[in-house]
Every structure is written in C-alpha cells, then in structure tokens.
mmCIF file of C-alpha atoms in Angstrom:
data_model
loop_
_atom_site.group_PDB
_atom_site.id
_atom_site.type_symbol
_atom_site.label_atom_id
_atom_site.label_comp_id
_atom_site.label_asym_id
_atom_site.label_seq_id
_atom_site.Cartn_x
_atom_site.Cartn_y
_atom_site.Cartn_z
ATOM 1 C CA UNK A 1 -29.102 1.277 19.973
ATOM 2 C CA UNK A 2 -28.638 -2.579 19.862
ATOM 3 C CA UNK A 3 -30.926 -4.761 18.404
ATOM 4 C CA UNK A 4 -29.398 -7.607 20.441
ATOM 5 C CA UNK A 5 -26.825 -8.069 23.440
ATOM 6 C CA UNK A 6 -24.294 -9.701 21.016
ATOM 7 C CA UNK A 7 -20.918 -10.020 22.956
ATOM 8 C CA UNK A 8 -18.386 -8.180 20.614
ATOM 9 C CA UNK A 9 -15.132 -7.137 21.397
ATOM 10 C CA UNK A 10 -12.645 -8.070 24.227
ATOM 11 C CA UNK A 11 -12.165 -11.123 22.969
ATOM 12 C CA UNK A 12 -9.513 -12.304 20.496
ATOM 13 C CA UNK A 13 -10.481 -14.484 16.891
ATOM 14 C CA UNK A 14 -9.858 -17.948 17.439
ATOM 15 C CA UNK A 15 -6.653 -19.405 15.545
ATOM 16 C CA UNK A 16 -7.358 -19.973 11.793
ATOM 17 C CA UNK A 17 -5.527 -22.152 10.137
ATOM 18 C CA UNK A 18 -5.438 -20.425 6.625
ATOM 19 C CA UNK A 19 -5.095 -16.552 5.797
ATOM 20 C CA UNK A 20 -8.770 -16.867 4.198
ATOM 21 C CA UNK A 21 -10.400 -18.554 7.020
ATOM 22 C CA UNK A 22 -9.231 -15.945 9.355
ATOM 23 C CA UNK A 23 -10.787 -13.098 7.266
ATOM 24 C CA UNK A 24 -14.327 -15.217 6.731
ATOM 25 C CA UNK A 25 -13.833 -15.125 10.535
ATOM 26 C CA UNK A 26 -13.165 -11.623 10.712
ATOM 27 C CA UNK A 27 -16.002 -10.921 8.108
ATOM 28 C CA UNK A 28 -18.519 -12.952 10.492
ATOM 29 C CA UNK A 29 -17.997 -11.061 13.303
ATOM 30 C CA UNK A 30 -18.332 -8.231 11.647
ATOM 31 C CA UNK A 31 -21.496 -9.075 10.188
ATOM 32 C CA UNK A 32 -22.885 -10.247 13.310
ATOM 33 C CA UNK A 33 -21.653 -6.678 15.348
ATOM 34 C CA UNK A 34 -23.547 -4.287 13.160
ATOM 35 C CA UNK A 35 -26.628 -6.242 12.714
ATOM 36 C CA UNK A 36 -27.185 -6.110 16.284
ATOM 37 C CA UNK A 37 -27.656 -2.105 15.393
ATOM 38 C CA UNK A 38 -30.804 -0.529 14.993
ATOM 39 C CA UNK A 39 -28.460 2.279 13.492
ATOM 40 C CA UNK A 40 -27.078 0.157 10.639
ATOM 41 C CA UNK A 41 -29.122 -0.425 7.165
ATOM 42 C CA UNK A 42 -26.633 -2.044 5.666
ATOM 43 C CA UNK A 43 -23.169 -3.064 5.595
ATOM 44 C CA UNK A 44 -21.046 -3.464 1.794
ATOM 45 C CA UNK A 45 -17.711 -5.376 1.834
ATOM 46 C CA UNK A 46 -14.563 -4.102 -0.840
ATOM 47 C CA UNK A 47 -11.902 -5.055 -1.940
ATOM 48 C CA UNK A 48 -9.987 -8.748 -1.076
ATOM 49 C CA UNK A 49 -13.763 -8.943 0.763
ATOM 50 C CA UNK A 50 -15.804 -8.620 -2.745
ATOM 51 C CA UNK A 51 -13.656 -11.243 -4.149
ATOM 52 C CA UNK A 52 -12.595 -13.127 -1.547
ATOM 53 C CA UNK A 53 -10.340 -15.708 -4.559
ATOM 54 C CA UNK A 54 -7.775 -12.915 -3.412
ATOM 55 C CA UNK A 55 -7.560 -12.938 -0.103
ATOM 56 C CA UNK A 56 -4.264 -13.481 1.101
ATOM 57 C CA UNK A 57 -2.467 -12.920 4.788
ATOM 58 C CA UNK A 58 -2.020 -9.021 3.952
ATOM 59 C CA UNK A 59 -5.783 -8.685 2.973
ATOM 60 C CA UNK A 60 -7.394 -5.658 4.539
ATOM 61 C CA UNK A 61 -11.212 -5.346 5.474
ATOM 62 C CA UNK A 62 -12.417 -2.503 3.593
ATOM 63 C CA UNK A 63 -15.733 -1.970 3.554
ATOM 64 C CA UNK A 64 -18.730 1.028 4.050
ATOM 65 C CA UNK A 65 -20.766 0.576 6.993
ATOM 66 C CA UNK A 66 -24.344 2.211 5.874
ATOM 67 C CA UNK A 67 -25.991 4.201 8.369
ATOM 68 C CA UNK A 68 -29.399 5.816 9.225
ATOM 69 C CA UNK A 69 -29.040 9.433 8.280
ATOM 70 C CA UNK A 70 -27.626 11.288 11.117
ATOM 71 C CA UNK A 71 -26.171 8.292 13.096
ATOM 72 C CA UNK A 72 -22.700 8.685 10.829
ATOM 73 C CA UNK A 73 -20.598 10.709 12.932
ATOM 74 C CA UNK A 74 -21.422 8.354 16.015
ATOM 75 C CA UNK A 75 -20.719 5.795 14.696
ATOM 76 C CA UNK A 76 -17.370 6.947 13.090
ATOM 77 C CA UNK A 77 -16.570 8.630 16.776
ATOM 78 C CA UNK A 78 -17.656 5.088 19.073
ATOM 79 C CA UNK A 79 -15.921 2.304 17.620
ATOM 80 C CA UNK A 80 -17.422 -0.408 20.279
ATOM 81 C CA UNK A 81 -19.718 -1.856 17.215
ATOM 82 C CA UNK A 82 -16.340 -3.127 15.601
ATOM 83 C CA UNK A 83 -15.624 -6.557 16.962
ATOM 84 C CA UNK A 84 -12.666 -7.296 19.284
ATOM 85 C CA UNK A 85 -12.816 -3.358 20.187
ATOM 86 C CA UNK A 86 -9.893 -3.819 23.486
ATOM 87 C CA UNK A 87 -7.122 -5.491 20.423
ATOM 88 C CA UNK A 88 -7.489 -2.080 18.420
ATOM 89 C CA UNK A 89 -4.254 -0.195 18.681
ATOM 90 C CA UNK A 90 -5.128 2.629 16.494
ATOM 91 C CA UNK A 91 -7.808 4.453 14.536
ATOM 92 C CA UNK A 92 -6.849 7.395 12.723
ATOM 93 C CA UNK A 93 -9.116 9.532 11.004
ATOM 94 C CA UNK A 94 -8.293 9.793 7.482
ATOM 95 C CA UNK A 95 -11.138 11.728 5.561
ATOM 96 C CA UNK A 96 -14.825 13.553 5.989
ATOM 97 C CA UNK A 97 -16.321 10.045 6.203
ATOM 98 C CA UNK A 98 -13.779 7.012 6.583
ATOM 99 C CA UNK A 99 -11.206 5.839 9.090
ATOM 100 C CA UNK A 100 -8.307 3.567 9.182
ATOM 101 C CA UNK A 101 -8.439 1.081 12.084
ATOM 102 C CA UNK A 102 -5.035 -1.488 12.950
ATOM 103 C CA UNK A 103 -5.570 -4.628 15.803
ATOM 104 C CA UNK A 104 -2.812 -5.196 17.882
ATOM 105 C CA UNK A 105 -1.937 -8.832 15.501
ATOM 106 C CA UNK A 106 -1.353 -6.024 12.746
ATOM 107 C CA UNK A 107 -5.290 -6.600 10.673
ATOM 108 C CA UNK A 108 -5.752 -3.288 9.331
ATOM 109 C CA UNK A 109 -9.099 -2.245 8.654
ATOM 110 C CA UNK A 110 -9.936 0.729 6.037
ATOM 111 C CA UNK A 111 -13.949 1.897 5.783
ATOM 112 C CA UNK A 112 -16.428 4.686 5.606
ATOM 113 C CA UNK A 113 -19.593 5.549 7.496
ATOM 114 C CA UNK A 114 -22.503 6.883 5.573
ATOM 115 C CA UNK A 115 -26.094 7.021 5.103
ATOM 116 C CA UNK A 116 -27.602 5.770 1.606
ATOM 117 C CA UNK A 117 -27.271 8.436 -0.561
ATOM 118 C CA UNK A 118 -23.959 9.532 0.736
ATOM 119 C CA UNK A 119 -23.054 5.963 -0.483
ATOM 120 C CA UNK A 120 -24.602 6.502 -4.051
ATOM 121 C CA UNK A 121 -21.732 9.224 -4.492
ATOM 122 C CA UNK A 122 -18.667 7.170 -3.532
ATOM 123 C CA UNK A 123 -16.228 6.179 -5.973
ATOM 124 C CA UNK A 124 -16.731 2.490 -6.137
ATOM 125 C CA UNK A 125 -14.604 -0.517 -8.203
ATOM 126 C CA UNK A 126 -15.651 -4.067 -6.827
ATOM 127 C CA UNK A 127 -18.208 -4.272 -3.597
ATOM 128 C CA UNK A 128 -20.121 -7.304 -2.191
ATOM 129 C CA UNK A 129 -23.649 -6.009 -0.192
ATOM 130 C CA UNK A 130 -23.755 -8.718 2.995
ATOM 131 C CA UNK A 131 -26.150 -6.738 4.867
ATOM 132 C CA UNK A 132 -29.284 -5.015 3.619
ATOM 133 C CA UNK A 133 -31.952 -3.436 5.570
ATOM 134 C CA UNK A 134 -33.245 -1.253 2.954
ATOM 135 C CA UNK A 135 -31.979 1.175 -0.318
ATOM 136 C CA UNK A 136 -28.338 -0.682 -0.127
ATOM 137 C CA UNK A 137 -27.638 -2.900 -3.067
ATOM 138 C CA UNK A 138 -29.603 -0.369 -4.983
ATOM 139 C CA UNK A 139 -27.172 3.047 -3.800
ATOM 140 C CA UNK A 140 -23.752 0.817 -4.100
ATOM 141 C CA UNK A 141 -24.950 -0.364 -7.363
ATOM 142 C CA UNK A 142 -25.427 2.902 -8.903
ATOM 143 C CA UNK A 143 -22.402 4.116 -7.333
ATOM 144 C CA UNK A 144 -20.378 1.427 -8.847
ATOM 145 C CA UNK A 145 -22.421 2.299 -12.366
ATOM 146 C CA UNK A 146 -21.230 6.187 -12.297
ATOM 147 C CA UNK A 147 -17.493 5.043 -11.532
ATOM 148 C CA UNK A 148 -16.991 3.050 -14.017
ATOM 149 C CA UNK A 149 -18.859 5.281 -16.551
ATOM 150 C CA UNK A 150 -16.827 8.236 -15.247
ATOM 151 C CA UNK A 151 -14.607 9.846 -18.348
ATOM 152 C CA UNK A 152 -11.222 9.389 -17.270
ATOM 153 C CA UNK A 153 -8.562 11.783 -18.136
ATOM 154 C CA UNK A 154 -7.597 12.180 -22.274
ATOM 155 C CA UNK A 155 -4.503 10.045 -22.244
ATOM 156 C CA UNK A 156 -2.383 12.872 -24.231
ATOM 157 C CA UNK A 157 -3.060 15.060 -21.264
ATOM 158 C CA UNK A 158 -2.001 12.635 -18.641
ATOM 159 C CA UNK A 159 1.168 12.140 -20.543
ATOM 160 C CA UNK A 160 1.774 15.571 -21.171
ATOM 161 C CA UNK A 161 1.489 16.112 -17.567
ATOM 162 C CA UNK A 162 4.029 13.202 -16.852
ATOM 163 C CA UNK A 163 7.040 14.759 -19.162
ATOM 164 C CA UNK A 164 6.393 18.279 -17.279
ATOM 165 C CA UNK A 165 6.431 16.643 -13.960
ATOM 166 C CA UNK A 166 10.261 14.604 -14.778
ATOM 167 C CA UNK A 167 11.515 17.880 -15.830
ATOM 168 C CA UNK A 168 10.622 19.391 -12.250
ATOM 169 C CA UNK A 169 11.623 16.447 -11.281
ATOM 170 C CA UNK A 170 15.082 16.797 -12.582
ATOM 171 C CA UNK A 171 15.445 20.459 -11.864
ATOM 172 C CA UNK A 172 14.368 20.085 -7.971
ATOM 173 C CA UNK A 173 16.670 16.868 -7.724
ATOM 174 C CA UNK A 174 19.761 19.141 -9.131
ATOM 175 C CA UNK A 175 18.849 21.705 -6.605
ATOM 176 C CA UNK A 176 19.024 19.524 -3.883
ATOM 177 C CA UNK A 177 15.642 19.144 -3.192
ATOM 178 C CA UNK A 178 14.898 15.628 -3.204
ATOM 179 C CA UNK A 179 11.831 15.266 -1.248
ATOM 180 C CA UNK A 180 10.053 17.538 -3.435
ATOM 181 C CA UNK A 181 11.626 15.716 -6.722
ATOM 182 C CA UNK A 182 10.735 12.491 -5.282
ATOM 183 C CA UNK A 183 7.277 13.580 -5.000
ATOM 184 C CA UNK A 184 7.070 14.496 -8.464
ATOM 185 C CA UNK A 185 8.622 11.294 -9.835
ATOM 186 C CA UNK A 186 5.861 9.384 -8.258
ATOM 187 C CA UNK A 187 3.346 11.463 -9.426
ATOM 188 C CA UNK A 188 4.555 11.434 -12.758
ATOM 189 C CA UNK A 189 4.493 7.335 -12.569
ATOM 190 C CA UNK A 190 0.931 7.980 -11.848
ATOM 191 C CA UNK A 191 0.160 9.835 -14.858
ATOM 192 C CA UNK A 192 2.002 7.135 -16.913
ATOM 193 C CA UNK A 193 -0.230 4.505 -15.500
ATOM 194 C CA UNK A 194 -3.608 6.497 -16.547
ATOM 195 C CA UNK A 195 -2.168 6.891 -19.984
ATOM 196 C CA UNK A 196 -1.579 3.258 -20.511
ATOM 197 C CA UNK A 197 -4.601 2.147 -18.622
ATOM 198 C CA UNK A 198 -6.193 4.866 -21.427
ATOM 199 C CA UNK A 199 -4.063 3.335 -24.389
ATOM 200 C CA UNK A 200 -2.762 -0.001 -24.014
ATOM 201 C CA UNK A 201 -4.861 -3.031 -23.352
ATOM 202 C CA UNK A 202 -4.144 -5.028 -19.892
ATOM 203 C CA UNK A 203 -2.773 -8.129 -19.782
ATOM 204 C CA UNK A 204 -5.777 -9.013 -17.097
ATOM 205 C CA UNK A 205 -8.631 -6.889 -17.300
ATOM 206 C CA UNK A 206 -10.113 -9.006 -14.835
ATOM 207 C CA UNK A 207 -7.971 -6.861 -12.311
ATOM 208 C CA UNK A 208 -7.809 -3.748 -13.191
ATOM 209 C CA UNK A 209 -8.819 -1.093 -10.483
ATOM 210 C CA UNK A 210 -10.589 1.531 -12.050
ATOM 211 C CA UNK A 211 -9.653 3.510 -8.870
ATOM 212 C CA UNK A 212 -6.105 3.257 -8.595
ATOM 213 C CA UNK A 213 -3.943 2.230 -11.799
ATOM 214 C CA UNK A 214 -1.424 0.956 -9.548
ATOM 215 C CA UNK A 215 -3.256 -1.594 -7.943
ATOM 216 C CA UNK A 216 -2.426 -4.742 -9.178
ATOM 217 C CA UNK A 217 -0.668 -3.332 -12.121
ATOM 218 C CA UNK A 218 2.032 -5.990 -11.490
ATOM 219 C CA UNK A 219 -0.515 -8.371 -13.455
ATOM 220 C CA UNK A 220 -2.162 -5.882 -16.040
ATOM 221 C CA UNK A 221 0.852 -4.464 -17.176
ATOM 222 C CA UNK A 222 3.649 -6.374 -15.621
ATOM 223 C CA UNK A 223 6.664 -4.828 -17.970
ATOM 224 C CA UNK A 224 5.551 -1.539 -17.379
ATOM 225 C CA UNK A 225 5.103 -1.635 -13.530
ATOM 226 C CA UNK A 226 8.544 -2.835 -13.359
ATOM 227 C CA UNK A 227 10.290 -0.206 -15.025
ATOM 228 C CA UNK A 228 7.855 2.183 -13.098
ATOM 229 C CA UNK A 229 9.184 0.348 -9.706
ATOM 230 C CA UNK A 230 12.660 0.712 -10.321
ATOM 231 C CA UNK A 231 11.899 4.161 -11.146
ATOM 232 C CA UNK A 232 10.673 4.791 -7.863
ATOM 233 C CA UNK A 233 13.821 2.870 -6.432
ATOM 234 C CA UNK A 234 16.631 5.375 -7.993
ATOM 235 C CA UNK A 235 17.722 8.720 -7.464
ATOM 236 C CA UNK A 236 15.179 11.378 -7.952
ATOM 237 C CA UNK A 237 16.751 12.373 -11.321
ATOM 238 C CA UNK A 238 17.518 8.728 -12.537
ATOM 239 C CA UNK A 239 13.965 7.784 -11.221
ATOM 240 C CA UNK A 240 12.750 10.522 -13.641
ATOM 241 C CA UNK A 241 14.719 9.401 -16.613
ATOM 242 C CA UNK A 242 13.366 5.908 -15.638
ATOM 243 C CA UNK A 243 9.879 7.021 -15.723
ATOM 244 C CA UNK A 244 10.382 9.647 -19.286
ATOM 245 C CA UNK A 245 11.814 6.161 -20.957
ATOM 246 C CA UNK A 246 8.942 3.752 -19.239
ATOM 247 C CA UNK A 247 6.660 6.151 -20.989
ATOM 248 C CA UNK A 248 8.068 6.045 -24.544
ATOM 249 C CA UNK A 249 8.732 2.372 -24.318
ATOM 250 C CA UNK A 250 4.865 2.016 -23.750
ATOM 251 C CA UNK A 251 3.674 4.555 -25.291
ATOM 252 C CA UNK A 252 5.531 6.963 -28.161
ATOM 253 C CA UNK A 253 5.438 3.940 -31.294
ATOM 254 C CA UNK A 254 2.301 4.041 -33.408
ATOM 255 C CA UNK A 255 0.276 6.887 -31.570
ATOM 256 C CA UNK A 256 -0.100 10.306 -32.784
ATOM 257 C CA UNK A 257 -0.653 11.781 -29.432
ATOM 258 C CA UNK A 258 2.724 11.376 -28.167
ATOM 259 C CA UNK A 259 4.400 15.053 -27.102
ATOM 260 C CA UNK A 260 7.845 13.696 -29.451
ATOM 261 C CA UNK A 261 8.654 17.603 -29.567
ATOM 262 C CA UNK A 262 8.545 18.134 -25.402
ATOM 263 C CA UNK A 263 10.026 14.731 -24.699
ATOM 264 C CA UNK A 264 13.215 16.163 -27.193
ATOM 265 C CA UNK A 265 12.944 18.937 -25.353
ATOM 266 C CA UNK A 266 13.064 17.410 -21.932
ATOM 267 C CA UNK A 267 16.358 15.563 -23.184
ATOM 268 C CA UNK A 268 17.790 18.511 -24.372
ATOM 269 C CA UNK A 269 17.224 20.989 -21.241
ATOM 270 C CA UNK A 270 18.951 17.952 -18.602
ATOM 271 C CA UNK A 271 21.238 16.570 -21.011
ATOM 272 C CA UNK A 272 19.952 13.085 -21.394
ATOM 273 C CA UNK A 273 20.890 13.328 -25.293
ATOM 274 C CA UNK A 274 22.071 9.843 -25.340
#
C-alpha cells in the first residue's frame, strides 16, 4: 500500500523550541506518512491546524484523513500510517468514522477516516486541504458550505428548553440525585449558548464555532461564559439558578420571545422568589 518506504514511527519529534514549531513538525510528518499511501486521496487539517495564529501548547491535531472508498475501516483499524506509531499510548474509538489518538508526551490527536463523499456530509467549521489527490478541496468545501447554511435551532425554543431543563435540574438536585441534575445544568448552559449565539451579536465573530457554542465563547461572549462557568462550578441547584439568571441577564430585556410566564413559574415552583 505505500507509495514510498518513508520511515515513520518509532522515532520521537525532535525538540521544538516553541509550541507552534512542534505542531508544524507534527503536521510535516504527518503529511509526509499518508502521502506515502496509495490509499490516501487526500488529507484536510481542523481546527488550531486551519488557523495555525492559534496554536498554542494544548493544540490538538484534528484533522480527516480522506480515503479511497473501501480502504476506511483499515485504515481506522492499522494505525502504523500515523507517525511516531511505538509513542502512542492510546487510541480509543469514539464514533462510526473517527478516533481519538494520545502520544506518550500527552499530543492528543482527534480525526476521521473517510472516502470523498462521506467527507461532503461532515459537519465542518474551519478546515485547511494540505493534501489533494483528487475530489478533496471540492467535498470539504461543500461540506463546510451546508454547515454553515444549516438552520440552527429557533432561539425561543432553545431557551424554552433551557428553563425546563433548570427546573429538572432543581427537582433531581433536591432528590438527591446530583449526577443526573448536574447533567441537566450543563445541558441547559448549552441551550443558553445557542440562544445567544441566535440573538446576541459576538464580541468576535472571527471565532465563533458554528459547531460548538462553547468553543471559544470566553472571547465571543466573555460576560456570559463566565456566569455560565460558575454555573457549572456550584451545586446542582445553585448551578441552575446560575444558569435561569445568565439567561435573563442576556436575554429577557427587549425581546418578545422570552418565556417571562415559565421563568415566573420556575421561581415560583423552587422558591427562588427573591
């Protein structure tokens, strides 16, 4: 299957002096492992690796290795086209076509395998194409297109679902079940995030991850992911009052769409009447 006999793997990455040179160093190696493939069309960086101004020492590799059609689950099995294959401590599979992969000096790599039109259905934010036998710029491109043209969730709904979820929240915690409640706290800071993405304009659109509102919402809306962390921080039930108020503080003054009659009603059924 090798186009070349390209020594890869064994061998650790020289010293780098600066987090960034040790990922171009990484990314190199990379390149230079799969296009010794005859397997491989392609290969599409993510991520810290699209823009690489971000790249700092807890920058992952994600990427999508593109494959000729029935050489996915192969490759996703036989890791020996990853380079420095004897420091991998662990690769977990974590869905139908991607894998998490962690080196022994703690890199963590996330990707998925895939043929070209597999890749044209992937959810997909920010992506950099640095290998390209055939179809690849094209399929990521029009992936990228249908993700960020995707409808996202009508804010009132993704707020609605938010106040439901702290009253569970609430009610588990009370019971004693704080797992559960804790659970339902963060998934209510979720929903709060989607409204506000929906709603409120980011301080840095520049960032914002049209895949997961929580990425980098430290810089796009730096008030609100600070209330949302210390929400996660409490007790189940404060962490839930923490979230309810996050929301109205972003949210309630000047829209229409804000549930004022289930958020009183929230208030009333725990008690936070204050």
């Amino acid at each position: 299957m090798n186009r070349a006999h390209a020594e890869r793997g064994g061998e650790p990455l020289p010293l780098a002096s600066t987090p960034r040179e040790g990922f171009d160093r990484f990314t190199q190696e990379l390149v230079m492992s799969v296009s010794a493939r005859d397997d491989v069309v392609g290969l599409v960086l993510l991520g810290s690796g699209a823009d690489t101004a971000r790249v700092d020492e807890w920058s992952d590799h994600d990427f999508y290795l593109v494959s000729t059609p029935g050489a996915q689950e192969p490759l996703r099995t036989d890791l020996s086209w990853l380079p420095r294959t004897a420091s991998i401590v662990l690769a977990a599979r974590e869905t139908e076509h991607g894998l998490k992969v962690v080196y022994d000096d703690g890199h963590v790599l996330e990707f998925a395998v895939a043929d070209v039109d597999e890749v044209r259905g992937f959810g997909t934010n920010r992506w950099r194409v640095v290998l390209d036998r055939g179809g690849v710029a094209e399929a990521v491109g029009s992936a990228a297109q249908a993700t960020h043209a995707r409808p996202g969730r009508p804010a009132h709904d993704a707020v609605g679902l938010a106040v439901a979820l702290v009253l569970i929240a609430a009610g588990r915690a009370r019971r004693g079940e704080t797992l559960t409640a804790q659970r339902s706290v963060a998934q209510a800071v979720d929903l709060v995030l989607e409204a506000v993405t929906a709603r409120v304009a980011s301080a840095d659109d520049t960032v914002t991850d049209v895949l997961d509102a929580r990425r980098r919402a430290e810089v796009t809306y730096p008030d609100l992911a600070a209330a949302l962390s210390q929400a996660l921080m409490a007790a189940p039930e404060e962490g839930a009052r923490c979230v309810l108020d996050a929301a109205e503080h972003a949210l309630a003054r000047g829209w229409c769409g804000w549930p004022h009659a289930a958020v009183a009603a929230v208030r009333r059924r725990v008690g936070w009447t204050d």
